[in-house]
Tab-separated table of C-alpha atoms and ligand atoms in Angstrom:
chain	number	residue	atom	x	y	z
J	186	MET	CA	0.000	0.000	0.000
J	187	SER	CA	1.263	3.460	-0.798
J	188	GLN	CA	2.012	5.795	2.041
J	189	PRO	CA	2.992	9.435	2.042
J	190	THR	CA	6.591	10.603	2.137
J	191	VAL	CA	7.380	13.617	4.289
J	192	ILE	CA	10.440	15.819	3.866
J	193	ARG	CA	10.824	17.204	7.374
J	194	GLY	CA	12.484	20.408	8.427
J	195	ALA	CA	13.432	21.826	5.013
J	196	ARG	CA	14.044	25.490	4.266
J	197	HIS	CA	11.658	26.953	1.658
J	198	TRP	CA	13.635	28.205	-1.361
J	199	ARG	CA	11.658	31.451	-1.551
J	200	THR	CA	10.693	32.348	2.014
J	201	GLY	CA	13.535	30.681	3.914
J	202	GLU	CA	10.934	29.363	6.378
J	203	CYS	CA	11.346	25.939	7.915
J	204	PHE	CA	8.571	23.576	6.769
J	205	ASP	CA	7.525	19.997	6.085
J	206	LEU	CA	6.385	18.851	2.664
J	207	ALA	CA	4.471	15.644	1.931
J	208	PHE	CA	3.872	13.832	-1.324
J	209	GLU	CA	2.154	10.673	-2.424
J	210	GLY	CA	1.329	9.092	-5.774
J	211	GLY	CA	3.454	11.584	-7.675
J	212	ARG	CA	1.711	14.650	-6.250
J	213	ILE	CA	2.365	17.035	-3.402
J	214	THR	CA	-0.296	16.531	-0.734
J	215	ALA	CA	-1.422	18.143	2.502
J	216	PRO	CA	0.733	16.899	5.414
J	217	PRO	CA	-0.583	13.597	6.864
J	218	ALA	CA	-2.061	13.611	10.357
J	219	ALA	CA	0.585	13.644	13.089
J	220	GLY	CA	1.460	10.078	14.037
J	221	ALA	CA	0.131	8.499	10.802
J	222	PRO	CA	2.569	6.085	9.116
J	223	ALA	CA	4.868	7.765	6.629
J	224	ARG	CA	8.308	7.647	5.128
J	225	VAL	CA	10.259	10.550	6.605
J	226	LEU	CA	13.352	12.198	5.174
J	227	GLU	CA	15.118	14.469	7.650
J	228	ALA	CA	16.123	17.555	5.658
J	229	ARG	CA	17.892	19.290	8.575
J	230	GLY	CA	17.568	22.766	7.120
J	231	LEU	CA	18.500	21.954	3.511
J	232	VAL	CA	16.842	24.148	0.889
J	233	LEU	CA	13.796	22.598	-0.780
J	234	ALA	CA	12.919	23.850	-4.267
J	235	PRO	CA	11.027	22.661	-7.335
J	236	GLY	CA	13.127	20.246	-9.411
J	237	LEU	CA	15.504	21.947	-11.812
J	238	VAL	CA	14.688	22.044	-15.526
J	239	ASP	CA	17.243	22.122	-18.349
J	240	LEU	CA	15.843	23.192	-21.708
J	241	HIS	CA	18.971	22.317	-23.692
J	242	VAL	CA	20.421	18.813	-23.396
J	243	HIS	CA	21.914	16.400	-25.935
J	244	LEU	CA	20.936	12.879	-24.850
J	245	ARG	CA	22.494	11.487	-28.063
J	246	GLU	CA	19.842	8.828	-28.623
J	247	PRO	CA	18.781	7.656	-31.124
J	248	GLY	CA	21.993	6.600	-32.789
J	249	GLN	CA	24.912	7.959	-30.763
J	250	SER	CA	24.694	5.840	-27.633
J	251	SER	CA	28.467	5.503	-27.264
J	252	ARG	CA	28.448	9.189	-26.231
J	253	GLU	CA	25.334	9.154	-24.021
J	254	THR	CA	21.989	7.405	-23.662
J	255	VAL	CA	18.625	8.397	-22.313
J	256	ALA	CA	19.480	6.267	-19.268
J	257	THR	CA	22.897	7.810	-18.536
J	258	GLY	CA	21.934	11.359	-19.512
J	259	THR	CA	18.874	11.396	-17.271
J	260	ALA	CA	20.861	9.751	-14.440
J	261	ALA	CA	23.296	12.665	-14.734
J	262	ALA	CA	20.335	15.037	-14.687
J	263	ALA	CA	18.906	13.480	-11.511
J	264	ALA	CA	22.309	13.624	-9.797
J	265	GLY	CA	22.506	17.303	-10.712
J	266	GLY	CA	19.104	18.101	-9.192
J	267	PHE	CA	17.126	18.108	-12.443
J	268	THR	CA	13.667	16.594	-12.750
J	269	ALA	CA	13.123	17.501	-16.395
J	270	VAL	CA	15.250	18.015	-19.477
J	271	ALA	CA	14.373	19.009	-23.020
J	272	CYS	CA	16.485	17.069	-25.497
J	273	MET	CA	17.775	18.272	-28.833
J	274	PRO	CA	16.931	16.485	-32.092
J	275	ASN	CA	20.372	16.521	-33.730
J	276	THR	CA	20.772	12.777	-33.299
J	277	SER	CA	21.118	10.123	-35.969
J	278	PRO	CA	18.577	9.845	-37.331
J	279	VAL	CA	17.373	13.387	-36.689
J	280	VAL	CA	14.183	13.588	-34.614
J	281	ASP	CA	12.172	15.167	-37.422
J	282	ASN	CA	9.021	13.034	-37.455
J	283	PRO	CA	6.426	11.961	-34.882
J	284	ALA	CA	7.672	8.361	-34.769
J	285	TRP	CA	11.064	9.438	-33.415
J	286	VAL	CA	9.477	11.817	-30.913
J	287	GLU	CA	7.433	8.887	-29.641
J	288	TRP	CA	10.543	6.697	-29.605
J	289	VAL	CA	12.385	9.160	-27.360
J	290	LEU	CA	9.393	9.415	-25.022
J	291	HIS	CA	9.054	5.636	-24.873
J	292	ARG	CA	12.768	5.256	-24.118
J	293	ALA	CA	12.464	7.875	-21.381
J	294	ARG	CA	9.511	6.093	-19.793
J	295	GLU	CA	11.461	2.823	-19.758
J	296	GLN	CA	14.925	4.022	-18.756
J	297	GLY	CA	14.678	7.681	-17.781
J	298	ARG	CA	15.538	9.093	-14.355
J	299	CYS	CA	13.741	12.374	-15.054
J	300	ARG	CA	11.063	13.757	-17.334
J	301	VAL	CA	12.216	14.063	-20.929
J	302	HIS	CA	10.636	16.603	-23.254
J	303	PRO	CA	11.679	16.099	-26.871
J	304	ILE	CA	12.466	19.051	-29.093
J	305	ALA	CA	11.794	18.204	-32.745
J	306	ALA	CA	13.627	19.478	-35.794
J	307	VAL	CA	12.334	22.548	-37.643
J	308	THR	CA	13.403	21.210	-41.029
J	309	VAL	CA	13.610	17.704	-42.452
J	310	GLY	CA	17.029	16.244	-41.638
J	311	GLN	CA	17.949	19.641	-40.159
J	312	ARG	CA	18.937	20.614	-43.692
J	313	GLY	CA	17.342	24.047	-43.428
J	314	GLU	CA	14.993	23.555	-46.375
J	315	GLN	CA	11.700	21.716	-46.021
J	316	LEU	CA	9.664	22.272	-42.831
J	317	THR	CA	8.649	19.302	-40.695
J	318	GLU	CA	5.026	18.611	-39.639
J	319	PHE	CA	4.791	20.919	-36.636
J	320	LEU	CA	1.267	19.986	-35.540
J	321	ALA	CA	1.907	16.251	-35.752
J	322	LEU	CA	5.183	16.675	-33.858
J	323	LYS	CA	3.402	18.616	-31.132
J	324	GLU	CA	0.708	15.969	-30.927
J	325	ALA	CA	3.413	13.310	-30.515
J	326	GLY	CA	4.850	15.238	-27.549
J	327	ALA	CA	7.389	17.767	-28.861
J	328	VAL	CA	7.538	20.878	-26.650
J	329	ALA	CA	9.574	23.042	-29.029
J	330	LEU	CA	11.283	23.023	-32.424
J	331	SER	CA	14.960	23.478	-33.186
J	332	ASP	CA	17.626	22.671	-35.750
J	333	ASP	CA	20.163	23.029	-32.900
J	334	GLY	CA	23.670	22.186	-33.954
J	335	HIS	CA	22.861	24.017	-37.164
J	336	PRO	CA	21.491	27.483	-37.834
J	337	ILE	CA	18.518	28.012	-40.135
J	338	LEU	CA	20.468	29.979	-42.703
J	339	SER	CA	17.614	31.083	-44.939
J	340	ALA	CA	15.639	33.971	-43.465
J	341	ALA	CA	12.737	32.965	-45.703
J	342	VAL	CA	12.674	29.440	-44.252
J	343	MET	CA	12.887	30.866	-40.721
J	344	ARG	CA	10.042	33.251	-41.518
J	345	ARG	CA	7.787	30.435	-42.728
J	346	ALA	CA	8.813	28.249	-39.789
J	347	LEU	CA	7.846	30.982	-37.329
J	348	GLU	CA	4.490	31.480	-39.039
J	349	TYR	CA	3.651	27.783	-38.749
J	350	ALA	CA	5.130	27.486	-35.257
J	351	ARG	CA	2.892	30.331	-34.129
J	352	HIS	CA	-0.157	28.410	-35.301
J	353	ALA	CA	1.140	25.237	-33.668
J	354	GLY	CA	1.810	27.134	-30.449
J	355	LEU	CA	5.450	26.027	-30.250
J	356	PRO	CA	8.591	28.125	-29.710
J	357	ILE	CA	11.527	27.822	-32.100
J	358	VAL	CA	14.871	27.487	-30.340
J	359	GLY	CA	17.478	29.322	-32.377
J	360	HIS	CA	21.046	28.077	-32.689
J	361	GLU	CA	22.291	31.472	-33.844
J	362	GLU	CA	25.316	31.179	-36.074
J	363	ASP	CA	26.151	32.766	-39.410
J	364	LEU	CA	28.177	29.988	-40.988
J	365	ALA	CA	29.874	32.378	-43.400
J	366	LEU	CA	31.275	34.289	-40.423
J	367	SER	CA	32.142	31.248	-38.309
J	368	ALA	CA	33.561	29.154	-41.180
J	369	GLY	CA	36.783	27.399	-40.261
J	370	GLY	CA	36.757	28.804	-36.734
J	371	HIS	CA	37.408	26.733	-33.613
J	372	MET	CA	37.405	29.275	-30.775
J	373	ASN	CA	36.594	32.903	-30.067
J	374	GLU	CA	38.232	35.454	-32.348
J	375	GLY	CA	40.676	37.449	-30.242
J	376	PRO	CA	44.194	37.639	-28.801
J	377	THR	CA	44.171	34.058	-27.463
J	378	ALA	CA	43.206	32.639	-30.857
J	379	THR	CA	45.918	34.753	-32.457
J	380	ARG	CA	48.524	33.508	-29.969
J	381	LEU	CA	47.528	29.886	-30.627
J	382	ALA	CA	47.211	30.437	-34.390
J	383	ILE	CA	43.663	29.066	-34.340
J	384	ARG	CA	41.086	30.598	-36.642
J	385	GLY	CA	38.557	32.576	-34.604
J	386	ILE	CA	34.759	32.892	-34.556
J	387	PRO	CA	33.624	36.484	-33.987
J	388	GLY	CA	30.725	37.276	-31.641
J	389	ALA	CA	28.972	38.767	-34.658
J	390	ALA	CA	28.503	35.248	-36.071
J	391	GLU	CA	25.988	34.803	-33.250
J	392	SER	CA	24.597	38.306	-32.863
J	393	VAL	CA	23.708	39.012	-36.510
J	394	MET	CA	21.530	35.889	-36.528
J	395	ALA	CA	20.051	36.696	-33.104
J	396	ARG	CA	19.119	40.144	-34.455
J	397	ARG	CA	17.630	38.630	-37.587
J	398	ASP	CA	15.440	36.251	-35.619
J	399	CYS	CA	14.215	39.052	-33.351
J	400	GLU	CA	13.121	40.917	-36.493
J	401	LEU	CA	11.405	37.779	-37.816
J	402	ALA	CA	9.641	37.298	-34.482
J	403	GLU	CA	8.217	40.785	-34.954
J	404	LEU	CA	7.249	40.115	-38.563
J	405	THR	CA	5.496	36.815	-37.839
J	406	GLY	CA	4.434	36.924	-34.193
J	407	GLY	CA	6.138	33.528	-33.808
J	408	ARG	CA	8.055	32.795	-30.589
J	409	VAL	CA	11.835	32.640	-30.708
J	410	HIS	CA	13.965	31.271	-27.862
J	411	LEU	CA	17.620	32.231	-28.361
J	412	ALA	CA	19.841	29.321	-27.322
J	413	HIS	CA	23.176	29.446	-25.477
J	414	LEU	CA	23.850	33.186	-25.764
J	415	SER	CA	27.536	33.888	-25.296
J	416	CYS	CA	28.389	37.473	-26.163
J	417	ALA	CA	27.569	41.098	-25.407
J	418	ALA	CA	26.152	41.920	-28.852
J	419	SER	CA	23.611	39.065	-28.756
J	420	LEU	CA	22.496	40.104	-25.291
J	421	ALA	CA	22.005	43.640	-26.583
J	422	ALA	CA	19.791	42.188	-29.331
J	423	LEU	CA	17.709	40.295	-26.781
J	424	ARG	CA	17.462	43.341	-24.504
J	425	ASP	CA	16.296	45.429	-27.433
J	426	ALA	CA	13.708	42.785	-28.424
J	427	ARG	CA	12.314	42.714	-24.887
J	428	ARG	CA	12.065	46.486	-24.833
J	429	ARG	CA	10.025	46.294	-28.033
J	430	GLY	CA	7.761	43.669	-26.494
J	431	LEU	CA	8.660	40.991	-29.065
J	432	PRO	CA	7.947	37.305	-28.368
J	433	VAL	CA	11.618	36.504	-27.787
J	434	THR	CA	13.256	34.746	-24.823
J	435	GLY	CA	16.838	33.696	-24.221
J	436	GLU	CA	19.099	31.391	-22.248
J	437	THR	CA	22.776	31.283	-21.337
J	438	CYS	CA	24.949	28.510	-19.890
J	439	PRO	CA	27.197	28.284	-16.811
J	440	HIS	CA	30.421	28.210	-18.855
J	441	TYR	CA	29.669	31.654	-20.288
J	442	TRP	CA	29.588	33.293	-16.862
J	443	THR	CA	32.533	31.343	-15.431
J	444	LEU	CA	35.122	31.139	-18.221
J	445	THR	CA	36.730	33.147	-21.004
J	446	ASP	CA	38.586	32.027	-24.110
J	447	GLU	CA	41.779	32.007	-22.050
J	448	ALA	CA	40.566	28.660	-20.669
J	449	VAL	CA	41.655	27.156	-23.981
J	450	GLY	CA	45.163	27.678	-22.555
J	451	ARG	CA	47.395	25.405	-24.561
J	452	TYR	CA	44.900	23.843	-26.948
J	453	ASP	CA	42.681	22.309	-24.244
J	454	THR	CA	39.803	20.725	-26.174
J	455	ARG	CA	37.752	20.552	-22.955
J	456	ALA	CA	37.272	24.294	-23.374
J	457	LYS	CA	36.031	23.929	-26.954
J	458	MET	CA	32.327	24.460	-27.463
J	459	ASN	CA	29.991	26.237	-29.868
J	460	PRO	CA	29.366	29.098	-29.405
J	461	PRO	CA	32.894	29.442	-28.033
J	462	LEU	CA	34.019	30.907	-24.719
J	463	ARG	CA	34.354	34.646	-25.272
J	464	SER	CA	36.288	37.612	-23.884
J	465	GLU	CA	36.204	38.913	-20.301
J	466	ARG	CA	34.052	41.805	-21.557
J	467	ASP	CA	31.508	39.300	-22.892
J	468	ARG	CA	31.586	37.283	-19.665
J	469	LEU	CA	30.781	40.420	-17.669
J	470	ALA	CA	28.000	41.280	-20.145
J	471	VAL	CA	26.498	37.814	-19.581
J	472	ILE	CA	26.436	38.422	-15.810
J	473	GLU	CA	24.934	41.875	-16.343
J	474	ALA	CA	22.188	40.414	-18.574
J	475	ILE	CA	21.451	37.784	-15.935
J	476	VAL	CA	21.219	40.375	-13.186
J	477	ASP	CA	19.017	42.811	-15.132
J	478	GLY	CA	16.620	40.061	-16.221
J	479	THR	CA	17.441	40.105	-19.946
J	480	ILE	CA	18.290	36.393	-19.719
J	481	ASP	CA	15.135	34.405	-18.977
J	482	CYS	CA	16.625	31.107	-17.933
J	483	PHE	CA	19.753	28.984	-17.692
J	484	ALA	CA	20.493	25.806	-19.638
J	485	THR	CA	23.535	23.543	-19.814
J	486	ASP	CA	23.888	22.654	-23.518
J	487	HIS	CA	25.058	19.300	-22.063
J	488	ALA	CA	26.982	17.776	-24.988
J	489	PRO	CA	28.792	14.514	-24.169
J	490	HIS	CA	31.612	13.321	-26.411
J	491	LEU	CA	33.932	10.329	-26.292
J	492	TYR	CA	37.363	10.703	-24.734
J	493	GLU	CA	38.956	9.695	-28.053
J	494	GLU	CA	36.995	12.380	-29.899
J	495	LYS	CA	38.136	15.114	-27.545
J	496	ARG	CA	41.741	13.839	-27.496
J	497	GLN	CA	42.226	14.860	-31.121
J	498	PRO	CA	44.099	18.023	-32.151
J	499	PHE	CA	42.165	21.173	-31.261
J	500	ASP	CA	40.949	21.881	-34.779
J	501	GLN	CA	39.655	18.331	-35.198
J	502	ALA	CA	38.014	17.789	-31.812
J	503	PRO	CA	34.228	18.226	-31.669
J	504	PHE	CA	32.527	21.192	-29.976
J	505	GLY	CA	30.752	20.667	-26.644
J	506	ILE	CA	31.055	19.979	-22.920
J	507	VAL	CA	28.924	18.124	-20.378
J	508	GLY	CA	27.047	20.263	-17.867
J	509	LEU	CA	24.268	18.537	-15.945
J	510	GLU	CA	26.364	17.561	-12.921
J	511	THR	CA	28.115	20.908	-12.445
J	512	ALA	CA	25.360	23.401	-13.364
J	513	LEU	CA	23.870	23.962	-9.917
J	514	ALA	CA	27.227	24.364	-8.192
J	515	LEU	CA	28.564	26.735	-10.881
J	516	THR	CA	25.423	28.825	-10.359
J	517	LEU	CA	25.727	28.931	-6.578
J	518	THR	CA	29.514	29.406	-6.576
J	519	PHE	CA	29.794	32.088	-9.238
J	520	LEU	CA	26.451	33.916	-9.201
J	521	VAL	CA	25.077	33.590	-5.666
J	522	ARG	CA	28.215	33.622	-3.490
J	523	PRO	CA	29.636	36.792	-5.122
J	524	GLY	CA	26.204	38.443	-4.661
J	525	HIS	CA	25.095	38.796	-8.302
J	526	LEU	CA	21.866	36.907	-7.531
J	527	THR	CA	20.005	35.782	-4.438
J	528	LEU	CA	19.602	32.043	-3.976
J	529	GLU	CA	15.937	32.461	-4.898
J	530	GLY	CA	16.771	34.506	-7.996
J	531	ALA	CA	19.315	31.914	-9.147
J	532	LEU	CA	17.024	28.921	-8.579
J	533	GLU	CA	14.192	30.755	-10.346
J	534	ARG	CA	16.278	30.604	-13.581
J	535	TRP	CA	16.528	26.824	-13.282
J	536	THR	CA	12.951	26.145	-12.147
J	537	ASP	CA	9.984	28.450	-12.795
J	538	ALA	CA	11.570	30.363	-15.665
J	539	PRO	CA	12.355	27.421	-17.969
J	540	ARG	CA	8.942	25.902	-17.188
J	541	ARG	CA	7.376	29.185	-18.318
J	542	VAL	CA	9.462	29.412	-21.494
J	543	PHE	CA	8.356	25.948	-22.700
J	544	GLY	CA	4.894	26.011	-21.113
J	545	LEU	CA	5.560	23.095	-18.737
J	546	PRO	CA	3.281	22.612	-15.693
J	547	PRO	CA	4.374	24.842	-12.781
J	548	VAL	CA	5.666	23.406	-9.497
J	549	ARG	CA	4.886	25.831	-6.643
J	550	LEU	CA	5.390	23.329	-3.801
J	551	ALA	CA	1.624	23.446	-3.272
J	552	ALA	CA	-0.770	20.532	-2.785
J	553	GLY	CA	-1.763	19.056	-6.149
J	554	ASP	CA	1.463	20.044	-7.925
J	555	PRO	CA	3.733	17.343	-9.377
J	556	ALA	CA	6.150	15.987	-6.744
J	557	ASP	CA	9.211	17.193	-8.689
J	558	LEU	CA	11.647	18.425	-6.053
J	559	VAL	CA	15.253	19.059	-5.228
J	560	LEU	CA	16.856	19.321	-1.807
J	561	ILE	CA	19.952	21.514	-1.937
J	562	ASP	CA	22.865	22.116	0.386
J	563	PRO	CA	24.047	25.535	-0.865
J	564	ASP	CA	27.231	25.374	1.228
J	565	ALA	CA	28.402	21.807	0.583
J	566	GLU	CA	31.990	21.904	-0.670
J	567	TRP	CA	33.120	19.391	-3.263
J	568	THR	CA	35.642	18.993	-6.038
J	569	VAL	CA	34.599	18.158	-9.584
J	570	ASP	CA	35.765	14.639	-10.453
J	571	PRO	CA	34.582	13.632	-13.952
J	572	GLU	CA	35.274	9.969	-13.130
J	573	ARG	CA	32.316	10.143	-10.752
J	574	PHE	CA	29.884	11.553	-13.324
J	575	HIS	CA	26.806	9.524	-14.165
J	576	SER	CA	27.028	10.898	-17.679
J	577	ARG	CA	29.031	8.923	-20.195
J	578	GLY	CA	30.735	12.205	-21.086
J	579	ARG	CA	33.827	13.274	-19.125
J	580	ASN	CA	34.465	16.347	-21.255
J	581	THR	CA	34.357	19.240	-18.799
J	582	PRO	CA	36.679	22.211	-18.329
J	583	PHE	CA	35.822	22.180	-14.598
J	584	ALA	CA	37.659	18.987	-13.565
J	585	GLY	CA	39.403	19.568	-10.229
J	586	TRP	CA	37.516	22.798	-9.481
J	587	PRO	CA	36.424	23.246	-5.865
J	588	LEU	CA	32.741	24.272	-5.899
J	589	HIS	CA	30.003	25.086	-3.414
J	590	GLY	CA	26.491	23.673	-3.494
J	591	ARG	CA	25.053	20.252	-4.211
J	592	ALA	CA	21.781	18.517	-4.923
J	593	MET	CA	21.441	16.244	-1.872
J	594	ALA	CA	18.216	14.578	-3.030
J	595	THR	CA	16.065	14.692	-6.131
J	596	VAL	CA	12.449	13.570	-6.320
J	597	CYS	CA	10.794	13.147	-9.716
J	598	ASP	CA	7.143	12.207	-10.052
J	599	GLY	CA	7.146	11.184	-6.383
J	600	GLU	CA	10.195	8.881	-6.621
J	601	PHE	CA	13.669	9.495	-5.222
J	602	THR	CA	15.884	9.606	-8.314
J	603	HIS	CA	19.002	10.752	-6.463
J	604	LEU	CA	20.111	10.621	-2.855
J	605	ASP	CA	23.534	11.925	-1.853
J	606	GLU	CA	25.589	9.529	0.245
J	607	ARG	CA	25.863	12.203	2.954
J	608	LEU	CA	22.088	12.179	3.510
J	609	ALA	CA	20.305	9.483	5.516
J	610	PRO	CA	17.705	7.740	3.305
J	611	PRO	CA	14.015	8.185	4.111
J	612	ALA	CA	12.842	5.856	6.899
J	613	GLU	CA	9.502	4.566	8.184
J	614	ALA	CA	8.335	6.797	11.011
J	615	PRO	CA	5.167	8.360	12.356
J	616	ALA	CA	4.359	11.544	10.455
J	617	PRO	CA	5.627	14.653	12.232
J	618	ARG	CA	3.341	17.415	13.425
J	619	ALA	CA	2.941	19.914	10.590
J	620	ALA	CA	5.610	22.603	10.890
J	621	LEU	CA	5.274	26.286	10.304
J	622	GLY	CA	4.735	27.203	6.669
J	623	ALA	CA	3.665	23.725	5.557
J	624	ALA	CA	2.521	23.373	1.978
J	625	SER	CA	-1.038	24.506	1.536
U	725	ZN	ZN1	23.379	24.933	-30.433
């Protein structure tokens, strides 16, 4: 027989109040009567928040399971405090028809450790030409459309895509890159690239396309979500679009507020991603855009690659780093501890904000909401050890970094999907008396 689980003595992520939260059958419930049988997890003042959501993850299935699988990618997500990820369709084959959307969802139901929301391709084969069947893709379960990994080069195709996406009620996630400007480039254009004699990619390769898509959002009324914004000029485009009231949102990733192109050092392929790490001026502009609310939400762009792929010479190694298991700590260590954001403001960008951007059901920690939760120790100190990742990918520039903040427990759909070894597992006990500020 099912019985409620109670998380006792947690700190509410918004109010800071100490409270108990109960859930049963996948939903948050009113606290059980004091003394009733329950499973009790002693939170001892850890911060309880809605489960984190990552709108930009590469799970690599179908077809690239040596790099990652739905099972390993969602296990990494759960360990990082995530209860939902949206996965990109640049797999092989490309997720460009309803059958593959259903395949991903089926795989996630069988092997997933968190909710998986497929993003379907905008164009057939992500070739930038013929549009896919947006309504059928939505019906199959796609939450957004993207040719991520590739830009939609033709403005005319993007215009038509936005017109249809508006009718389908889906956002288009833009991988903003002018391939003529980025051609042959492997890192940010600037002094470091010059020193290493690597061809650079200017920020304008991203910002001219971000600008274009803001204009097309105005023309069509279709919703654009600008992916992985990395540089000052793109953030200016997004800020301008918001001022004009256009249906445009945007995300950035932890590596853009923590690192600059100097991390490439001596051809370190672990610091190679697309868009590339930028200048210190860009990094500061990213933080400014986070603080002033220009950036709607955070995402990891989790992109696992094989060790052998990343071991190649810099100009041959693939773009991308893993991110699910370091995202929360990089947020707490480099945005909250220095005072750029409050804990609540930072968690908002990983919880409510991404749910809003993709129209996912809200989690307010109120009775009736999905039991999608994360219990966080904001002060826990740990050192990044890629060998301990649940992800198949080990490609991170943060190996060996001391960080603050950890997901101590993750609950998805009422099940514990992650429990840190430092936390005692939930045990049978009489339900506690409801504490102050209990979920209503
Ligand atoms: Zn991309």
